[in-house]
PDB file of C-alpha atoms and ligand atoms in Angstrom:
ATOM      1  CA  MET A1375      71.175 117.632 189.414  1.00 72.00           C
ATOM      2  CA  SER A1376      69.294 120.373 190.853  1.00 86.00           C
ATOM      3  CA  GLU A1377      71.705 122.801 190.503  1.00 93.00           C
ATOM      4  CA  ALA A1378      71.017 122.319 186.645  1.00 97.00           C
ATOM      5  CA  PRO A1379      69.376 125.107 184.169  1.00 97.00           C
ATOM      6  CA  ILE A1380      65.725 125.047 183.346  1.00 98.00           C
ATOM      7  CA  ALA A1381      65.410 125.184 179.504  1.00 98.00           C
ATOM      8  CA  VAL A1382      62.448 127.958 178.326  1.00 98.00           C
ATOM      9  CA  PHE A1383      61.941 128.143 174.925  1.00 98.00           C
ATOM     10  CA  ASP A1384      59.766 130.284 172.499  1.00 98.00           C
ATOM     11  CA  SER A1385      59.802 131.216 168.749  1.00 98.00           C
ATOM     12  CA  GLY A1386      60.878 134.766 169.834  1.00 98.00           C
ATOM     13  CA  VAL A1387      60.792 137.001 172.854  1.00 98.00           C
ATOM     14  CA  GLY A1388      57.080 136.289 173.731  1.00 98.00           C
ATOM     15  CA  GLY A1389      57.901 133.562 176.132  1.00 98.00           C
ATOM     16  CA  LEU A1390      59.966 135.921 178.202  1.00 98.00           C
ATOM     17  CA  SER A1391      56.758 136.764 179.389  1.00 98.00           C
ATOM     18  CA  VAL A1392      56.923 133.092 181.118  1.00 98.00           C
ATOM     19  CA  LEU A1393      60.180 133.587 181.821  1.00 98.00           C
ATOM     20  CA  ALA A1394      59.249 136.710 183.944  1.00 97.00           C
ATOM     21  CA  GLU A1395      56.609 134.626 186.137  1.00 98.00           C
ATOM     22  CA  ILE A1396      59.596 131.581 186.600  1.00 98.00           C
ATOM     23  CA  GLN A1397      61.884 134.095 187.513  1.00 96.00           C
ATOM     24  CA  GLN A1398      59.529 135.779 190.265  1.00 96.00           C
ATOM     25  CA  ARG A1399      58.603 132.209 191.444  1.00 97.00           C
ATOM     26  CA  LEU A1400      61.997 130.331 191.311  1.00 97.00           C
ATOM     27  CA  PRO A1401      64.296 133.045 191.180  1.00 96.00           C
ATOM     28  CA  GLN A1402      67.184 130.698 192.416  1.00 97.00           C
ATOM     29  CA  GLU A1403      67.104 128.514 189.239  1.00 97.00           C
ATOM     30  CA  SER A1404      69.157 128.884 186.367  1.00 97.00           C
ATOM     31  CA  LEU A1405      67.288 129.498 183.517  1.00 97.00           C
ATOM     32  CA  LEU A1406      68.433 129.374 179.745  1.00 97.00           C
ATOM     33  CA  TYR A1407      66.162 131.135 177.712  1.00 98.00           C
ATOM     34  CA  PHE A1408      65.977 130.341 173.772  1.00 98.00           C
ATOM     35  CA  GLY A1409      64.239 132.339 171.405  1.00 98.00           C
ATOM     36  CA  ASP A1410      64.076 130.659 167.975  1.00 98.00           C
ATOM     37  CA  CYS A1411      63.740 134.336 166.112  1.00 98.00           C
ATOM     38  CA  GLY A1412      65.569 133.235 163.108  1.00 97.00           C
ATOM     39  CA  TYR A1413      62.540 131.117 162.427  1.00 97.00           C
ATOM     40  CA  ILE A1414      59.487 132.694 163.657  1.00 97.00           C
ATOM     41  CA  PRO A1415      56.533 132.883 163.358  1.00 97.00           C
ATOM     42  CA  TYR A1416      55.534 130.258 164.264  1.00 97.00           C
ATOM     43  CA  GLY A1417      52.013 130.489 164.023  1.00 95.00           C
ATOM     44  CA  GLU A1418      52.081 130.593 160.502  1.00 93.00           C
ATOM     45  CA  LYS A1419      54.456 127.267 160.019  1.00 96.00           C
ATOM     46  CA  THR A1420      53.040 123.773 159.199  1.00 97.00           C
ATOM     47  CA  PRO A1421      52.652 121.397 162.797  1.00 97.00           C
ATOM     48  CA  GLU A1422      55.029 119.814 160.955  1.00 98.00           C
ATOM     49  CA  PHE A1423      58.040 122.036 160.914  1.00 98.00           C
ATOM     50  CA  ILE A1424      57.495 123.355 164.299  1.00 98.00           C
ATOM     51  CA  ARG A1425      57.623 119.289 165.830  1.00 98.00           C
ATOM     52  CA  GLN A1426      61.147 119.245 164.028  1.00 98.00           C
ATOM     53  CA  ARG A1427      62.378 122.186 165.592  1.00 98.00           C
ATOM     54  CA  CYS A1428      61.143 121.611 168.934  1.00 98.00           C
ATOM     55  CA  GLY A1429      62.508 117.993 168.786  1.00 98.00           C
ATOM     56  CA  LEU A1430      65.968 119.043 167.359  1.00 97.00           C
ATOM     57  CA  MET A1431      65.667 122.024 170.771  1.00 97.00           C
ATOM     58  CA  ALA A1432      64.508 119.292 172.881  1.00 98.00           C
ATOM     59  CA  ARG A1433      67.189 116.868 172.412  1.00 98.00           C
ATOM     60  CA  TYR A1434      70.250 119.241 172.826  1.00 98.00           C
ATOM     61  CA  PHE A1435      69.029 120.876 176.004  1.00 97.00           C
ATOM     62  CA  ARG A1436      68.219 117.041 176.944  1.00 97.00           C
ATOM     63  CA  GLU A1437      71.279 116.143 176.415  1.00 97.00           C
ATOM     64  CA  GLN A1438      73.177 119.341 177.987  1.00 96.00           C
ATOM     65  CA  GLY A1439      71.264 118.231 181.266  1.00 97.00           C
ATOM     66  CA  ALA A1440      68.842 120.616 181.485  1.00 98.00           C
ATOM     67  CA  LYS A1441      66.696 119.551 184.368  1.00 98.00           C
ATOM     68  CA  ALA A1442      62.873 120.802 182.447  1.00 98.00           C
ATOM     69  CA  LEU A1443      62.325 122.161 179.912  1.00 98.00           C
ATOM     70  CA  VAL A1444      59.193 124.855 179.449  1.00 98.00           C
ATOM     71  CA  LEU A1445      57.653 125.269 176.060  1.00 98.00           C
ATOM     72  CA  ALA A1446      56.875 128.683 176.604  1.00 98.00           C
ATOM     73  CA  CYS A1447      54.728 129.399 173.120  1.00 98.00           C
ATOM     74  CA  ASN A1448      51.443 127.975 172.841  1.00 98.00           C
ATOM     75  CA  THR A1449      51.851 127.083 169.490  1.00 98.00           C
ATOM     76  CA  ALA A1450      54.823 125.030 170.493  1.00 98.00           C
ATOM     77  CA  THR A1451      52.853 122.904 172.988  1.00 98.00           C
ATOM     78  CA  VAL A1452      49.739 122.472 170.255  1.00 97.00           C
ATOM     79  CA  ALA A1453      51.773 120.825 167.794  1.00 97.00           C
ATOM     80  CA  ALA A1454      54.816 119.582 169.819  1.00 98.00           C
ATOM     81  CA  VAL A1455      54.183 118.620 173.467  1.00 98.00           C
ATOM     82  CA  ALA A1456      52.800 115.271 172.879  1.00 97.00           C
ATOM     83  CA  GLU A1457      55.397 113.980 170.774  1.00 98.00           C
ATOM     84  CA  LEU A1458      58.027 115.332 173.206  1.00 98.00           C
ATOM     85  CA  ARG A1459      56.458 113.529 176.558  1.00 98.00           C
ATOM     86  CA  ARG A1460      56.783 110.465 174.540  1.00 98.00           C
ATOM     87  CA  ASP A1461      60.338 110.942 173.213  1.00 98.00           C
ATOM     88  CA  PHE A1462      61.566 112.056 176.790  1.00 97.00           C
ATOM     89  CA  PRO A1463      59.085 110.006 179.287  1.00 97.00           C
ATOM     90  CA  ASP A1464      61.107 111.196 182.867  1.00 94.00           C
ATOM     91  CA  TRP A1465      61.838 114.480 181.858  1.00 97.00           C
ATOM     92  CA  PRO A1466      59.470 117.330 182.884  1.00 97.00           C
ATOM     93  CA  ILE A1467      57.855 119.431 180.334  1.00 98.00           C
ATOM     94  CA  VAL A1468      55.619 122.377 180.965  1.00 98.00           C
ATOM     95  CA  GLY A1469      53.704 123.346 177.982  1.00 98.00           C
ATOM     96  CA  MET A1470      50.683 125.675 177.961  1.00 97.00           C
ATOM     97  CA  GLU A1471      47.732 126.468 176.058  1.00 94.00           C
ATOM     98  CA  PRO A1472      45.183 129.526 175.806  1.00 97.00           C
ATOM     99  CA  ALA A1473      43.189 129.312 179.012  1.00 97.00           C
ATOM    100  CA  VAL A1474      39.997 128.314 178.140  1.00 98.00           C
ATOM    101  CA  LYS A1475      38.661 126.741 181.747  1.00 97.00           C
ATOM    102  CA  PRO A1476      39.434 129.693 183.705  1.00 97.00           C
ATOM    103  CA  ALA A1477      37.917 131.926 181.049  1.00 98.00           C
ATOM    104  CA  ALA A1478      34.818 129.855 181.185  1.00 98.00           C
ATOM    105  CA  ALA A1479      34.721 129.880 184.713  1.00 97.00           C
ATOM    106  CA  ALA A1480      34.430 133.291 185.158  1.00 97.00           C
ATOM    107  CA  THR A1481      33.047 135.003 182.060  1.00 98.00           C
ATOM    108  CA  ARG A1482      29.418 136.550 183.420  1.00 98.00           C
ATOM    109  CA  SER A1483      28.007 137.710 179.791  1.00 98.00           C
ATOM    110  CA  GLY A1484      29.107 134.133 178.714  1.00 98.00           C
ATOM    111  CA  VAL A1485      31.391 134.873 175.588  1.00 98.00           C
ATOM    112  CA  VAL A1486      34.845 134.634 175.650  1.00 98.00           C
ATOM    113  CA  GLY A1487      37.233 136.200 173.041  1.00 98.00           C
ATOM    114  CA  VAL A1488      40.623 134.435 172.258  1.00 98.00           C
ATOM    115  CA  LEU A1489      43.223 136.031 170.744  1.00 98.00           C
ATOM    116  CA  ALA A1490      45.779 133.047 169.443  1.00 98.00           C
ATOM    117  CA  THR A1491      47.662 132.127 166.017  1.00 98.00           C
ATOM    118  CA  THR A1492      46.547 130.949 163.243  1.00 97.00           C
ATOM    119  CA  GLY A1493      48.398 127.702 164.248  1.00 97.00           C
ATOM    120  CA  THR A1494      47.514 127.250 167.450  1.00 98.00           C
ATOM    121  CA  LEU A1495      43.569 127.866 166.808  1.00 98.00           C
ATOM    122  CA  GLN A1496      43.558 125.332 163.995  1.00 97.00           C
ATOM    123  CA  SER A1497      45.034 122.810 166.229  1.00 97.00           C
ATOM    124  CA  ALA A1498      43.180 119.719 167.179  1.00 96.00           C
ATOM    125  CA  LYS A1499      44.331 119.680 170.750  1.00 97.00           C
ATOM    126  CA  PHE A1500      42.365 123.226 171.017  1.00 98.00           C
ATOM    127  CA  ALA A1501      39.242 122.110 169.626  1.00 98.00           C
ATOM    128  CA  ALA A1502      39.620 119.249 172.442  1.00 97.00           C
ATOM    129  CA  LEU A1503      39.968 122.228 174.658  1.00 97.00           C
ATOM    130  CA  LEU A1504      36.448 123.990 173.669  1.00 98.00           C
ATOM    131  CA  ASP A1505      34.890 120.220 173.944  1.00 98.00           C
ATOM    132  CA  ARG A1506      36.116 120.024 176.836  1.00 97.00           C
ATOM    133  CA  PHE A1507      36.008 123.032 179.003  1.00 97.00           C
ATOM    134  CA  ALA A1508      33.862 125.785 176.905  1.00 97.00           C
ATOM    135  CA  THR A1509      30.644 123.610 176.610  1.00 96.00           C
ATOM    136  CA  ASP A1510      28.611 126.143 178.335  1.00 96.00           C
ATOM    137  CA  VAL A1511      29.861 129.429 176.653  1.00 98.00           C
ATOM    138  CA  LYS A1512      30.317 130.695 173.341  1.00 98.00           C
ATOM    139  CA  VAL A1513      33.792 131.757 172.248  1.00 98.00           C
ATOM    140  CA  VAL A1514      34.955 133.788 169.551  1.00 98.00           C
ATOM    141  CA  THR A1515      38.614 133.247 168.360  1.00 98.00           C
ATOM    142  CA  GLN A1516      40.111 135.532 166.420  1.00 98.00           C
ATOM    143  CA  PRO A1517      43.846 134.681 164.912  1.00 98.00           C
ATOM    144  CA  CYS A1518      46.662 137.502 164.439  1.00 98.00           C
ATOM    145  CA  PRO A1519      48.857 137.569 161.745  1.00 97.00           C
ATOM    146  CA  GLY A1520      51.238 140.226 161.817  1.00 97.00           C
ATOM    147  CA  LEU A1521      50.889 141.196 165.963  1.00 98.00           C
ATOM    148  CA  VAL A1522      53.777 138.426 166.952  1.00 98.00           C
ATOM    149  CA  GLU A1523      56.343 140.550 164.432  1.00 98.00           C
ATOM    150  CA  MET A1524      55.586 143.702 165.821  1.00 98.00           C
ATOM    151  CA  ILE A1525      56.323 142.657 169.400  1.00 98.00           C
ATOM    152  CA  GLU A1526      59.508 141.025 167.877  1.00 98.00           C
ATOM    153  CA  ASP A1527      60.630 144.695 167.087  1.00 98.00           C
ATOM    154  CA  GLY A1528      59.423 145.716 170.099  1.00 98.00           C
ATOM    155  CA  ASP A1529      56.985 147.461 169.243  1.00 98.00           C
ATOM    156  CA  LEU A1530      54.272 147.537 171.707  1.00 98.00           C
ATOM    157  CA  SER A1531      52.327 150.661 171.363  1.00 97.00           C
ATOM    158  CA  SER A1532      52.318 152.825 167.972  1.00 98.00           C
ATOM    159  CA  PRO A1533      49.315 153.920 166.478  1.00 98.00           C
ATOM    160  CA  ALA A1534      50.232 151.031 163.501  1.00 98.00           C
ATOM    161  CA  LEU A1535      50.048 148.410 166.402  1.00 98.00           C
ATOM    162  CA  CYS A1536      46.531 149.949 167.843  1.00 98.00           C
ATOM    163  CA  ARG A1537      44.927 149.872 164.536  1.00 98.00           C
ATOM    164  CA  MET A1538      45.924 146.280 163.638  1.00 98.00           C
ATOM    165  CA  LEU A1539      45.035 145.335 167.452  1.00 98.00           C
ATOM    166  CA  GLN A1540      41.899 147.149 167.300  1.00 98.00           C
ATOM    167  CA  GLY A1541      41.056 145.128 164.263  1.00 98.00           C
ATOM    168  CA  TYR A1542      41.439 141.443 165.748  1.00 98.00           C
ATOM    169  CA  LEU A1543      39.292 142.736 168.636  1.00 98.00           C
ATOM    170  CA  GLU A1544      36.378 144.551 166.991  1.00 98.00           C
ATOM    171  CA  PRO A1545      34.692 140.763 166.322  1.00 98.00           C
ATOM    172  CA  LEU A1546      35.195 139.528 170.144  1.00 98.00           C
ATOM    173  CA  LEU A1547      34.046 143.358 171.293  1.00 98.00           C
ATOM    174  CA  GLN A1548      30.975 142.542 168.566  1.00 98.00           C
ATOM    175  CA  ALA A1549      30.100 139.290 169.834  1.00 98.00           C
ATOM    176  CA  GLY A1550      29.898 140.572 173.527  1.00 98.00           C
ATOM    177  CA  CYS A1551      32.896 138.981 175.522  1.00 98.00           C
ATOM    178  CA  ASP A1552      33.582 139.961 178.837  1.00 98.00           C
ATOM    179  CA  THR A1553      36.634 138.122 179.006  1.00 98.00           C
ATOM    180  CA  ILE A1554      39.510 137.995 176.355  1.00 98.00           C
ATOM    181  CA  ILE A1555      42.280 135.258 176.657  1.00 98.00           C
ATOM    182  CA  LEU A1556      45.967 136.099 175.741  1.00 98.00           C
ATOM    183  CA  GLY A1557      46.507 132.642 173.836  1.00 98.00           C
ATOM    184  CA  CYS A1558      49.983 133.388 172.631  1.00 98.00           C
ATOM    185  CA  THR A1559      52.659 134.661 174.960  1.00 98.00           C
ATOM    186  CA  HIS A1560      53.698 137.754 172.988  1.00 98.00           C
ATOM    187  CA  TYR A1561      50.141 139.024 173.883  1.00 98.00           C
ATOM    188  CA  PRO A1562      50.856 139.725 177.403  1.00 98.00           C
ATOM    189  CA  PHE A1563      52.962 142.609 176.685  1.00 98.00           C
ATOM    190  CA  LEU A1564      50.377 144.322 175.178  1.00 98.00           C
ATOM    191  CA  LYS A1565      48.426 144.486 177.933  1.00 98.00           C
ATOM    192  CA  PRO A1566      49.329 147.965 179.191  1.00 98.00           C
ATOM    193  CA  VAL A1567      48.062 148.589 175.525  1.00 98.00           C
ATOM    194  CA  LEU A1568      45.055 146.527 175.834  1.00 98.00           C
ATOM    195  CA  GLU A1569      43.586 147.897 179.285  1.00 98.00           C
ATOM    196  CA  GLN A1570      43.781 151.490 177.501  1.00 97.00           C
ATOM    197  CA  MET A1571      41.625 150.288 174.475  1.00 97.00           C
ATOM    198  CA  LEU A1572      39.203 148.207 176.370  1.00 98.00           C
ATOM    199  CA  ALA A1573      36.242 148.755 178.926  1.00 97.00           C
ATOM    200  CA  PRO A1574      37.029 148.188 182.805  1.00 97.00           C
ATOM    201  CA  ASP A1575      34.793 145.412 183.017  1.00 96.00           C
ATOM    202  CA  ILE A1576      36.756 143.368 180.159  1.00 98.00           C
ATOM    203  CA  SER A1577      38.862 141.014 181.820  1.00 98.00           C
ATOM    204  CA  LEU A1578      42.086 139.375 180.175  1.00 98.00           C
ATOM    205  CA  ILE A1579      43.825 136.040 180.905  1.00 98.00           C
ATOM    206  CA  ASP A1580      47.118 134.392 180.165  1.00 97.00           C
ATOM    207  CA  THR A1581      48.654 131.168 181.453  1.00 96.00           C
ATOM    208  CA  GLY A1582      52.386 132.826 182.702  1.00 97.00           C
ATOM    209  CA  ALA A1583      51.577 132.587 186.584  1.00 97.00           C
ATOM    210  CA  ALA A1584      49.853 129.133 186.522  1.00 97.00           C
ATOM    211  CA  VAL A1585      52.848 127.521 184.127  1.00 98.00           C
ATOM    212  CA  ALA A1586      55.365 129.143 186.329  1.00 98.00           C
ATOM    213  CA  ARG A1587      53.410 127.340 189.527  1.00 98.00           C
ATOM    214  CA  GLN A1588      53.482 124.402 187.750  1.00 98.00           C
ATOM    215  CA  LEU A1589      56.959 123.920 187.427  1.00 98.00           C
ATOM    216  CA  ARG A1590      57.423 124.400 190.487  1.00 98.00           C
ATOM    217  CA  ARG A1591      54.923 121.553 191.566  1.00 98.00           C
ATOM    218  CA  LEU A1592      56.949 119.203 189.074  1.00 97.00           C
ATOM    219  CA  LEU A1593      60.455 120.619 190.150  1.00 98.00           C
ATOM    220  CA  ASP A1594      59.493 120.067 193.892  1.00 97.00           C
ATOM    221  CA  GLU A1595      57.984 116.340 193.395  1.00 96.00           C
ATOM    222  CA  LYS A1596      60.534 114.943 191.830  1.00 96.00           C
ATOM    223  CA  GLN A1597      63.238 117.234 194.032  1.00 96.00           C
ATOM    224  CA  LEU A1598      65.270 118.894 191.371  1.00 97.00           C
ATOM    225  CA  LEU A1599      64.189 122.470 193.248  1.00 97.00           C
ATOM    226  CA  ALA A1600      67.276 124.815 193.396  1.00 97.00           C
ATOM    227  CA  SER A1601      68.299 126.858 196.324  1.00 93.00           C
ATOM    228  CA  GLY A1602      70.987 129.232 196.772  1.00 89.00           C
ATOM    229  CA  PRO A1603      71.032 132.887 195.931  1.00 92.00           C
ATOM    230  CA  ALA A1604      69.254 134.815 192.742  1.00 91.00           C
ATOM    231  CA  ARG A1605      70.582 133.943 189.441  1.00 93.00           C
ATOM    232  CA  GLU A1606      70.693 135.399 186.430  1.00 93.00           C
ATOM    233  CA  PRO A1607      69.088 134.338 183.301  1.00 96.00           C
ATOM    234  CA  ARG A1608      70.690 133.200 179.789  1.00 97.00           C
ATOM    235  CA  PHE A1609      69.582 134.315 176.254  1.00 98.00           C
ATOM    236  CA  TRP A1610      70.321 132.492 173.532  1.00 98.00           C
ATOM    237  CA  THR A1611      68.350 133.491 169.878  1.00 98.00           C
ATOM    238  CA  SER A1612      68.719 131.823 166.314  1.00 98.00           C
ATOM    239  CA  GLY A1613      67.807 135.113 165.233  1.00 98.00           C
ATOM    240  CA  ASP A1614      70.202 138.798 165.511  1.00 98.00           C
ATOM    241  CA  VAL A1615      71.800 138.493 168.211  1.00 98.00           C
ATOM    242  CA  ALA A1616      71.922 143.100 168.437  1.00 97.00           C
ATOM    243  CA  HIS A1617      68.515 142.998 167.929  1.00 98.00           C
ATOM    244  CA  PHE A1618      67.411 140.661 170.725  1.00 98.00           C
ATOM    245  CA  ALA A1619      69.576 142.541 172.645  1.00 97.00           C
ATOM    246  CA  GLN A1620      67.935 145.535 171.956  1.00 97.00           C
ATOM    247  CA  VAL A1621      64.449 144.604 172.654  1.00 97.00           C
ATOM    248  CA  LEU A1622      65.021 142.414 175.511  1.00 97.00           C
ATOM    249  CA  PRO A1623      65.284 145.308 177.925  1.00 96.00           C
ATOM    250  CA  LEU A1624      62.070 146.782 176.280  1.00 97.00           C
ATOM    251  CA  LEU A1625      60.203 143.214 177.941  1.00 97.00           C
ATOM    252  CA  LEU A1626      62.020 142.439 180.976  1.00 95.00           C
ATOM    253  CA  PRO A1627      63.542 144.191 183.886  1.00 89.00           C
ATOM    254  CA  GLN A1628      66.082 142.369 184.377  1.00 80.00           C
ATOM    255  CA  THR A1629      68.488 141.741 181.369  1.00 83.00           C
ATOM    256  CA  GLY A1630      71.752 139.660 180.572  1.00 87.00           C
ATOM    257  CA  ALA A1631      73.826 138.796 178.276  1.00 91.00           C
ATOM    258  CA  VAL A1632      72.622 137.235 174.891  1.00 97.00           C
ATOM    259  CA  GLN A1633      74.328 134.774 172.927  1.00 97.00           C
ATOM    260  CA  SER A1634      73.702 133.128 169.180  1.00 98.00           C
ATOM    261  CA  PHE A1635      73.123 129.603 169.002  1.00 96.00           C
ATOM    262  CA  ASP A1636      71.013 127.446 166.339  1.00 93.00           C
ATOM    263  CA  LEU A1637      70.163 123.616 166.013  1.00 86.00           C
TER     264      LEU A1637
HETATM  265  N1  DGL B2032      54.766 132.741 171.193  1.00 52.10           N
HETATM  266  C1  DGL B2032      53.962 131.777 170.321  1.00 52.10           C
HETATM  267  C2  DGL B2032      52.913 131.354 171.205  1.00 52.10           C
HETATM  268  O1  DGL B2032      52.681 131.630 172.182  1.00 52.10           O
HETATM  269  C3  DGL B2032      53.948 131.888 168.967  1.00 52.10           C
HETATM  270  C4  DGL B2032      54.304 133.509 168.193  1.00 52.10           C
HETATM  271  C5  DGL B2032      54.615 133.094 166.996  1.00 52.10           C
HETATM  272  O2  DGL B2032      53.831 132.962 165.887  1.00 52.10           O
HETATM  273  O3  DGL B2032      55.939 132.336 166.554  1.00 52.10           O
HETATM  274  O4  DGL B2032      52.175 130.598 170.393  1.00 52.10           O
END
């Protein structure tokens, strides 16, 4: 069982930012990445639609014997993680949500910005996160429609992308944010360009590394950690295989074969 794969899921290529963190900490694990690119963007879909996709995907990977599931997507987590944990109570499921708690602790100006999808920012789970951890700071939220699609196309730095990003950053900077949460797993791929656009005293926070640590803890607790040599991840997509294979090396240092898969 400990040699069984871990399913890592996102609506597209964004979850690869989380996969990289998992690979770095757990190189001996067999990782199966599924990008639901045929149905992207989740950020503009209804919670019901996302729950249905996540339910189908989780059932499939559970039946195939995956030892754990990583929802490497903030939008999918806020919409579906509660239901998945109820439906699969004994299965380690790691979700992710915008890093409000660490950002509230880190800000010196008392103003935190959140870049995320419309779906994440409108969710009850995000509202609860603010109620719980952000009572002493001001939080400025910014949905970023269109950004995910550009990253899916492998665009991490074009003038058009920078213009769009500048428009989304403007209200956060105007409000005096010194800490910006990257609340979508696609956005860590924009860190290099963001660092060029922002003053050096503005911090960017994301949760990929925390998710990898939590996965490690859960597997350890259940004695499910794999041993042996490092393994290559596998990649599946419900979108265009050739396109995924073309974008993959722009996002990950180590790539691998891409397969078509839909539910
Ligand atoms: N990567 C996903 C997230 O973390 C969202 C992308 C999408 O809109 O599909 O929220």
